[in-house]
Coordinates of C-alpha atoms in Angstrom, one line a residue:
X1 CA 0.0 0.0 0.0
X2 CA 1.5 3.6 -0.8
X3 CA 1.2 6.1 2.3
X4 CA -0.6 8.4 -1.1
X5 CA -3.7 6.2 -0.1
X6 CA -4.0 7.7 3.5
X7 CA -4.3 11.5 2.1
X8 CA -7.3 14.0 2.3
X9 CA -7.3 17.5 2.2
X10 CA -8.4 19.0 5.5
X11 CA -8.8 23.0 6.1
X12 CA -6.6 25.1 8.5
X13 CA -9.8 26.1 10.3
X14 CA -10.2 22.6 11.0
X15 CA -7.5 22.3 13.5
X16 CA -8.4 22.6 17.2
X17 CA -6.7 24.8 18.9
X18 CA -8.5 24.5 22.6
X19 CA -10.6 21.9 23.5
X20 CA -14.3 21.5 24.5
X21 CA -15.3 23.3 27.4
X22 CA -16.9 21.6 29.3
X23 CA -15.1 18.0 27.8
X24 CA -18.1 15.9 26.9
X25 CA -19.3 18.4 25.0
X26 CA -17.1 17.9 22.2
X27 CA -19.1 16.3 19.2
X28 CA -19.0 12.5 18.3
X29 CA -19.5 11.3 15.0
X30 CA -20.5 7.2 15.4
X31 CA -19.7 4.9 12.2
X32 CA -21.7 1.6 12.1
X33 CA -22.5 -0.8 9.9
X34 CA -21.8 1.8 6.7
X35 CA -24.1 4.6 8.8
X36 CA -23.2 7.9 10.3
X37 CA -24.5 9.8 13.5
X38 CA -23.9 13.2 15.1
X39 CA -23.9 13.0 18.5
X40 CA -21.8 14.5 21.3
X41 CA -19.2 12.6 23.7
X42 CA -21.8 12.4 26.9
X43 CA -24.3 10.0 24.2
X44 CA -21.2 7.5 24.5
X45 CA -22.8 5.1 26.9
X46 CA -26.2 4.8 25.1
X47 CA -23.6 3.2 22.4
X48 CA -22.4 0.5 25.1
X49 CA -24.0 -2.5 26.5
X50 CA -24.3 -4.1 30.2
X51 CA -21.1 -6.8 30.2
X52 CA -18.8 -4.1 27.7
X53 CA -15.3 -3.3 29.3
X54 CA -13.8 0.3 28.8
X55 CA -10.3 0.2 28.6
X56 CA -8.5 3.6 29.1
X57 CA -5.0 5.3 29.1
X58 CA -3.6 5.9 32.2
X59 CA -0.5 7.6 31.3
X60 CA 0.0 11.1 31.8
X61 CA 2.1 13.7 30.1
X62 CA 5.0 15.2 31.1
X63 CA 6.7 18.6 30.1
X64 CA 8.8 17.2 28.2
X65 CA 9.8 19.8 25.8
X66 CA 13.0 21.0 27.0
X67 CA 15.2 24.6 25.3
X68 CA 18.4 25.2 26.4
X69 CA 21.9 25.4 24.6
X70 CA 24.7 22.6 22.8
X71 CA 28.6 23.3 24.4
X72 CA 31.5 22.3 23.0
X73 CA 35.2 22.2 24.0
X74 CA 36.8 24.5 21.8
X75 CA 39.3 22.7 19.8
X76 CA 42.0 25.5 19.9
X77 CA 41.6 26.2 23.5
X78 CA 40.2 23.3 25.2
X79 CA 37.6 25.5 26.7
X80 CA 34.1 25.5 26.1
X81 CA 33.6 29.0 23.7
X82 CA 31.1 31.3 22.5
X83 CA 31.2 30.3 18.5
X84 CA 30.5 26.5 19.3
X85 CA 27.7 27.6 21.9
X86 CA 24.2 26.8 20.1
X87 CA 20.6 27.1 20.9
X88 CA 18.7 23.7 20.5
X89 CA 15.4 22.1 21.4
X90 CA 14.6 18.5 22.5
X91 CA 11.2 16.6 23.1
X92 CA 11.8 13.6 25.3
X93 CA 10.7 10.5 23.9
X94 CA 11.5 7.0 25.1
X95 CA 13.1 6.3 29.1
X96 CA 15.7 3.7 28.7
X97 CA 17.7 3.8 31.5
X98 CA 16.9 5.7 35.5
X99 CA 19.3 8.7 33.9
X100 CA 18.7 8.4 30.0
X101 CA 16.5 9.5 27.9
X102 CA 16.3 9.0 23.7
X103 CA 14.8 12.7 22.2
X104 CA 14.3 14.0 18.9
X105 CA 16.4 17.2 18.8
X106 CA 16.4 20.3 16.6
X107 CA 18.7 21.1 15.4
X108 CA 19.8 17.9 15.1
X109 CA 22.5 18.1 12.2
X110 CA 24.5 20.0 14.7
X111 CA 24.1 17.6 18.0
X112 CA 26.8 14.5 17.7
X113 CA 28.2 11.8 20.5
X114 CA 30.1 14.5 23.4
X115 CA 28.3 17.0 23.1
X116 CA 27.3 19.0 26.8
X117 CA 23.8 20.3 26.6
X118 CA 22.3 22.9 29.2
X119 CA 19.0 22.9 29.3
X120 CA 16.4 25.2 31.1
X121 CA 19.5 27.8 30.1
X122 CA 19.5 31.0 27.1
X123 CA 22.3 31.1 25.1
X124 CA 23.1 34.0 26.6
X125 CA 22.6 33.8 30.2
X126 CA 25.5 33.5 32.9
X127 CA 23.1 31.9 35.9
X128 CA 23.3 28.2 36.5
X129 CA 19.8 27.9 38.6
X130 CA 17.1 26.2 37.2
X131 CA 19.8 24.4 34.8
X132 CA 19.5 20.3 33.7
X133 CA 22.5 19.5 32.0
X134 CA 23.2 16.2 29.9
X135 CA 25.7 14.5 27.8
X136 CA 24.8 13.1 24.0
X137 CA 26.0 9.5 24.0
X138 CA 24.7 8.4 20.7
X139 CA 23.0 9.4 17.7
X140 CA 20.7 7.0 15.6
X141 CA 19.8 6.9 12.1
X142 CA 15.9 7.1 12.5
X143 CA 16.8 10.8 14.0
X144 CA 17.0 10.0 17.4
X145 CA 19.8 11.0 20.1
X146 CA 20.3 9.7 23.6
X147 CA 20.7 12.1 26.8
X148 CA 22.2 10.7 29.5
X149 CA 21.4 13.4 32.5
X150 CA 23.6 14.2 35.3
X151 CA 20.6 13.3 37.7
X152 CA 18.7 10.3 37.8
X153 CA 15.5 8.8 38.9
X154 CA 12.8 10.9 40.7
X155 CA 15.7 13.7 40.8
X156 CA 15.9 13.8 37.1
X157 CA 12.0 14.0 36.8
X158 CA 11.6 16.6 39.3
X159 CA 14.1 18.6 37.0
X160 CA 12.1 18.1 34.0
X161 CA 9.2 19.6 35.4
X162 CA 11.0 22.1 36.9
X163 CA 12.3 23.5 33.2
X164 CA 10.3 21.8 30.4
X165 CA 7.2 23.0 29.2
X166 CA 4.1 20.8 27.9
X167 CA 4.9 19.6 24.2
X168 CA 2.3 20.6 22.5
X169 CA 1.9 18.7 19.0
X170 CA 3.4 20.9 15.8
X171 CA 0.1 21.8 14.6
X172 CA -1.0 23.5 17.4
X173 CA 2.5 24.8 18.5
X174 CA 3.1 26.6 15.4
X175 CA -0.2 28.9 15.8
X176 CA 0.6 29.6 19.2
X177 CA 2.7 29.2 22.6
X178 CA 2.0 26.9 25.2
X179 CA 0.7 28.6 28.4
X180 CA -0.7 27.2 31.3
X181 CA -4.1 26.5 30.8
X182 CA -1.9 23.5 28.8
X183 CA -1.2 21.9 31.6
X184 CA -4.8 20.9 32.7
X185 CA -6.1 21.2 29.4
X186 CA -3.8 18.6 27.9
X187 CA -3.9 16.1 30.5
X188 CA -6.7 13.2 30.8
X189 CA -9.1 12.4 33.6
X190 CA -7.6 9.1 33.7
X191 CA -3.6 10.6 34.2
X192 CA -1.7 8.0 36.5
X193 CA 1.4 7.1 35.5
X194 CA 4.1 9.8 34.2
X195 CA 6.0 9.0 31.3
X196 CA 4.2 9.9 27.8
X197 CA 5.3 13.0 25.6
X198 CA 2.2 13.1 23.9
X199 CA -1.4 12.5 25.2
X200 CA -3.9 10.2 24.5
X201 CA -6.4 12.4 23.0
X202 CA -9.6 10.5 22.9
X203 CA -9.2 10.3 26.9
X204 CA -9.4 14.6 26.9
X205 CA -13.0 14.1 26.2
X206 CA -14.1 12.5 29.6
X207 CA -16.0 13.9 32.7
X208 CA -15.7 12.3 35.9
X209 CA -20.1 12.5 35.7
X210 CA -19.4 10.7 32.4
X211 CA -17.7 7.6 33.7
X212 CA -20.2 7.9 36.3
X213 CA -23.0 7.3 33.8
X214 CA -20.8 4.6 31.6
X215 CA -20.7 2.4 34.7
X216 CA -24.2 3.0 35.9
X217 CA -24.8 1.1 32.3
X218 CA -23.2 -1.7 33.7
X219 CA -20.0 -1.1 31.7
X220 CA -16.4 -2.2 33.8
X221 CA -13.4 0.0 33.5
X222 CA -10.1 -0.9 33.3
X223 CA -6.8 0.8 32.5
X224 CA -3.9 0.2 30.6
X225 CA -0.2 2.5 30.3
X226 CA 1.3 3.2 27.4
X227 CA 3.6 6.1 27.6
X228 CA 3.1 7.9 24.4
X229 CA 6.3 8.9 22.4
X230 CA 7.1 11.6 20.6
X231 CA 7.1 9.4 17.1
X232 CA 3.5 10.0 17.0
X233 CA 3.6 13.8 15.6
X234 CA 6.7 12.2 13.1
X235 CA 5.5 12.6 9.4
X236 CA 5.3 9.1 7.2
X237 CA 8.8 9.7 4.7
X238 CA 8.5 6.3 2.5
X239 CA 6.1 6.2 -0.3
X240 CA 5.4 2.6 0.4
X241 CA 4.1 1.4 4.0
X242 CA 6.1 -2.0 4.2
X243 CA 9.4 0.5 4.2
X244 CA 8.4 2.7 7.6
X245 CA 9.4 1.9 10.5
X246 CA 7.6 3.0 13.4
X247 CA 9.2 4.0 16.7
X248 CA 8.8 1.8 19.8
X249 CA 6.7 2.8 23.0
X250 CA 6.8 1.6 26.5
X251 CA 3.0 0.1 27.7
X252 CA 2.0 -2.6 30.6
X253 CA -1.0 -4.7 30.8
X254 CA -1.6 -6.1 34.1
X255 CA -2.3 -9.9 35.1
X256 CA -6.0 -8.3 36.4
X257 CA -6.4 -6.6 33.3
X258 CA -5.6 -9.3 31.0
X259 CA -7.8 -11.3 33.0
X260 CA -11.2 -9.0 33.6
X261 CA -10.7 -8.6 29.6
X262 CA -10.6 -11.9 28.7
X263 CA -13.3 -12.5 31.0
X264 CA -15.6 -10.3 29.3
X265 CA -14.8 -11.5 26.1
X266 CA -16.2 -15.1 27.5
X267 CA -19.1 -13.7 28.6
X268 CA -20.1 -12.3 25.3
X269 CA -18.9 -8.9 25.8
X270 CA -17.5 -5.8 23.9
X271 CA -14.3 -4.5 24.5
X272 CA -14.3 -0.9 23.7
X273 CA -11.0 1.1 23.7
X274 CA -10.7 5.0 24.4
X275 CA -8.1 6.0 21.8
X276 CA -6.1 4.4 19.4
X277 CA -2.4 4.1 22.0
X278 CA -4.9 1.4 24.2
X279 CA -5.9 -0.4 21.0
X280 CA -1.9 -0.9 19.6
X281 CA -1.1 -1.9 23.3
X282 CA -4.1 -4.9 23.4
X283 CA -3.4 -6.0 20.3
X284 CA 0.5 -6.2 21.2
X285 CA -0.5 -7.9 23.8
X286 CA -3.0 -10.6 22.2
X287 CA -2.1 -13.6 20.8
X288 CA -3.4 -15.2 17.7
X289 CA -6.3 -17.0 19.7
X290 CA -7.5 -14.1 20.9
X291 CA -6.3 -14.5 24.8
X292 CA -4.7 -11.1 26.0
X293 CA -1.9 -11.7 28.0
X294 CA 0.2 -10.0 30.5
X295 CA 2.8 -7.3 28.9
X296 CA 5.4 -5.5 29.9
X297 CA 7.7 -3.5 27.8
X298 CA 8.1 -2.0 24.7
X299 CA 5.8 -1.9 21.3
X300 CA 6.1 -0.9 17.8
X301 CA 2.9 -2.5 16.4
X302 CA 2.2 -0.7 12.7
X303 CA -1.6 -1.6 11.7
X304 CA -2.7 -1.3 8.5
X305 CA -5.7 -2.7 6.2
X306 CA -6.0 -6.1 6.0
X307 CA -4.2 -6.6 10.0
X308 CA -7.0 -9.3 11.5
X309 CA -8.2 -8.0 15.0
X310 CA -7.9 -9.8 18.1
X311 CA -8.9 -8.2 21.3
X312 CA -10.9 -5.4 20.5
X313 CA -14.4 -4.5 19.4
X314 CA -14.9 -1.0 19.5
X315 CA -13.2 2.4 19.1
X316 CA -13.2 5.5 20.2
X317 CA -10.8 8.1 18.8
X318 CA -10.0 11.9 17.6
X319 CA -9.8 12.5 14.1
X320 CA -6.1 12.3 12.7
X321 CA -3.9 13.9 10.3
X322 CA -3.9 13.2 6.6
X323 CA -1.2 10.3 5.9
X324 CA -0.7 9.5 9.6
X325 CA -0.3 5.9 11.3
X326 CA -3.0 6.4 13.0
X327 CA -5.4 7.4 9.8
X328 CA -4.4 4.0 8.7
X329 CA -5.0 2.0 11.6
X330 CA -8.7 3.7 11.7
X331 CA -9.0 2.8 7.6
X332 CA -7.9 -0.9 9.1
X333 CA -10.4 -0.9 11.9
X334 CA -13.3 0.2 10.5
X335 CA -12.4 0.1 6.7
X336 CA -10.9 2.7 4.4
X337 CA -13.5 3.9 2.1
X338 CA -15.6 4.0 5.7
X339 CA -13.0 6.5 7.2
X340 CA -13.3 8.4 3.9
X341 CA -16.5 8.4 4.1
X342 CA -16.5 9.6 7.3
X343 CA -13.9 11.9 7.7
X344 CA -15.2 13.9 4.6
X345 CA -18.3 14.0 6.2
X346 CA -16.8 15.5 9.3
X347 CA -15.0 18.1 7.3
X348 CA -18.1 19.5 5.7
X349 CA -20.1 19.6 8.8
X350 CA -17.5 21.6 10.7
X351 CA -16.2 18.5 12.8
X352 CA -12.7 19.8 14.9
X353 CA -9.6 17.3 14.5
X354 CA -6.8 16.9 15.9
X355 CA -5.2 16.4 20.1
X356 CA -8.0 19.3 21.1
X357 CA -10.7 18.4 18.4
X358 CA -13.7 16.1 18.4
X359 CA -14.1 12.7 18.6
X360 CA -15.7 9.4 16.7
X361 CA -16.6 6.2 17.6
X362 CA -15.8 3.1 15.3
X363 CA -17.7 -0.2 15.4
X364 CA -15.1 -2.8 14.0
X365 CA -15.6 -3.0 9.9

């Protein structure tokens, strides 16, 4: 399949910028069985059944957009000098080690392997407070480049959210700054377990009242983690889908989880997953049969048409960029003249995309 297949042409206006206020109030577009519906995000449970399971994202975000400045010794002097002093930005993306972190870095043709960076510092500033500093250990050929921090462990976290800010994804970023209503505002109801540089975005659209009213249907919840990375804002390069390679994320399934799923699945029930980073972590986690199974580390499942499903029933997601994984992995869910269907629909009737925009809800095609 060429990535060509995957494109639409989607408005500027079209791109939240700020989300539904209050949450559930965002707009939901429901595809079934060929039909469409408008509805809003607090109809959700009249779409679920007594015995369903509602599997969240219990990740939470971190500010892991970090500015500060590249320092090298100066060849003729040994010393670190003004001329090879540069500004640079990194967003964290994958925890490998207590003290290490992998990043995507800008600009990254000028980071290589001994490089000093000082983040939370201007170019130009003489005062070391506030300061995280790092060394670059390696640099990848998928773009990535690995920090390893002078602190470690909850020290190095407290740091990070001491001088990073809240990455916002590119397409809201460049139309404005991050402030702090970002902070709340980009953060789910569900937010646990700190690690992801991205949020899950169908999760934005839930109310405390509305998981009341999803379990007073006699719907279970359970929760998953998978700590978003920042691949997920990283534009598709190769023409042809069998030559990307998608970048691995970190996620857990517990034995209880695994379990109450599989349970529910016996008794004849739905699962239904809020956003698309718990659907790639059940299915990385399922086997051929169909049992889910503990799981515990990392996952770069790439779905595509024609990928069979094994664990999971029904969707609920944002609407995604043109030529996107995750455009693809709806077009395989619920089918891709569906999701063309659909998402031209949602375009002409003023639907908002994106992290901050509305959301849909996909019975499996």
């Amino acid at each position: 399949m060429k990535t060509a297949d995957f494109d639409f042409d989607l408005p500027e206006d079209r791109i939240a910028l700020r989300p539904a206020d209050p949450r559930d109030s965002a707009r939901l577009l429901v595809v079934k069985d060929g039909a469409l519906d408008d509805r809003v995000i607090r109809d959700l449970p009249e779409f679920l059944h007594p015995g369903d399971a509602l599997v969240f994202n219990d990740t939470r975000v971190i500010p892991a957009r970090l500015s500060g400045v590249r320092t090298r010794p100066n060849p003729d002097t040994g010393l670190e000098g003004e001329p090879l002093t540069v500004a640079v930005e990194a967003t964290l993306h994958h925890r490998d080690a207590p003290d290490v972190w992998s990043a995507f870095m800008k600009p990254g043709k000028r980071i290589k392997p001994g490089d000093r960076i000082r983040f939370g510092q201007e170019a130009d500033a003489a005062c070391d407070l506030g300061r995280l500093d790092a060394t670059v250990t390696a640099k990848g050929d998928d773009g990535l480049i690995t920090l390893k921090f002078d602190l470690s462990g909850p020290a190095l976290d407290d740091a990070i959210r001491a001088v990073g800010v809240m990455p916002l994804p590119p397409y809201i970023a460049a139309k404005r700054p991050e402030d702090d209503r970002d902070r709340s505002d980009y953060q789910t109801v569900f937010a646990e377990h700190d690690g992801s540089v991205a949020a899950p975005t169908a999760g934005l659209h839930f109310t405390p009242a509305l998981l009341d009213a999803i379990r007073a249907r006699g719907v279970s919840t359970h929760a998953v983690t998978l700590h978003v990375g920042a691949g997920t804002f990283l534009p598709i390069k190769a023409d042809d889908l069998a030559d990307h390679k998608m970048h691995s994320e970190w996620g857990e399934v517990s034995p209880d989880t695994a379990a109450a799923l599989n349970a529910v699945h016996a008794a004849g029930g739905r699962i239904v997953c809020v956003g698309t980073t718990s659907l790639r972590l059940l299915e990385s986690a399922t086997t051929e049969a169909g049992e889910i199974r503990p799981f515990h580390g990392d996952t770069a499942i790439f779905i595509t048409p024609g990928y069979r499903f094994r664990a999971v029933d029904v969707l609920m997601t944002n609407f995604h960029l043109p030529k996107s994984t995750l455009f693809m992995l709806v077009s395989a869910f619920a089918g891709r003249d569906a999701m063309k269907t659909a998402y031209a629909h949602a375009i002409a009737d003023g639907y908002r995309f994106y992290s901050y925009g509305d959301g849909s809800l996909l019975f499996r095609g």
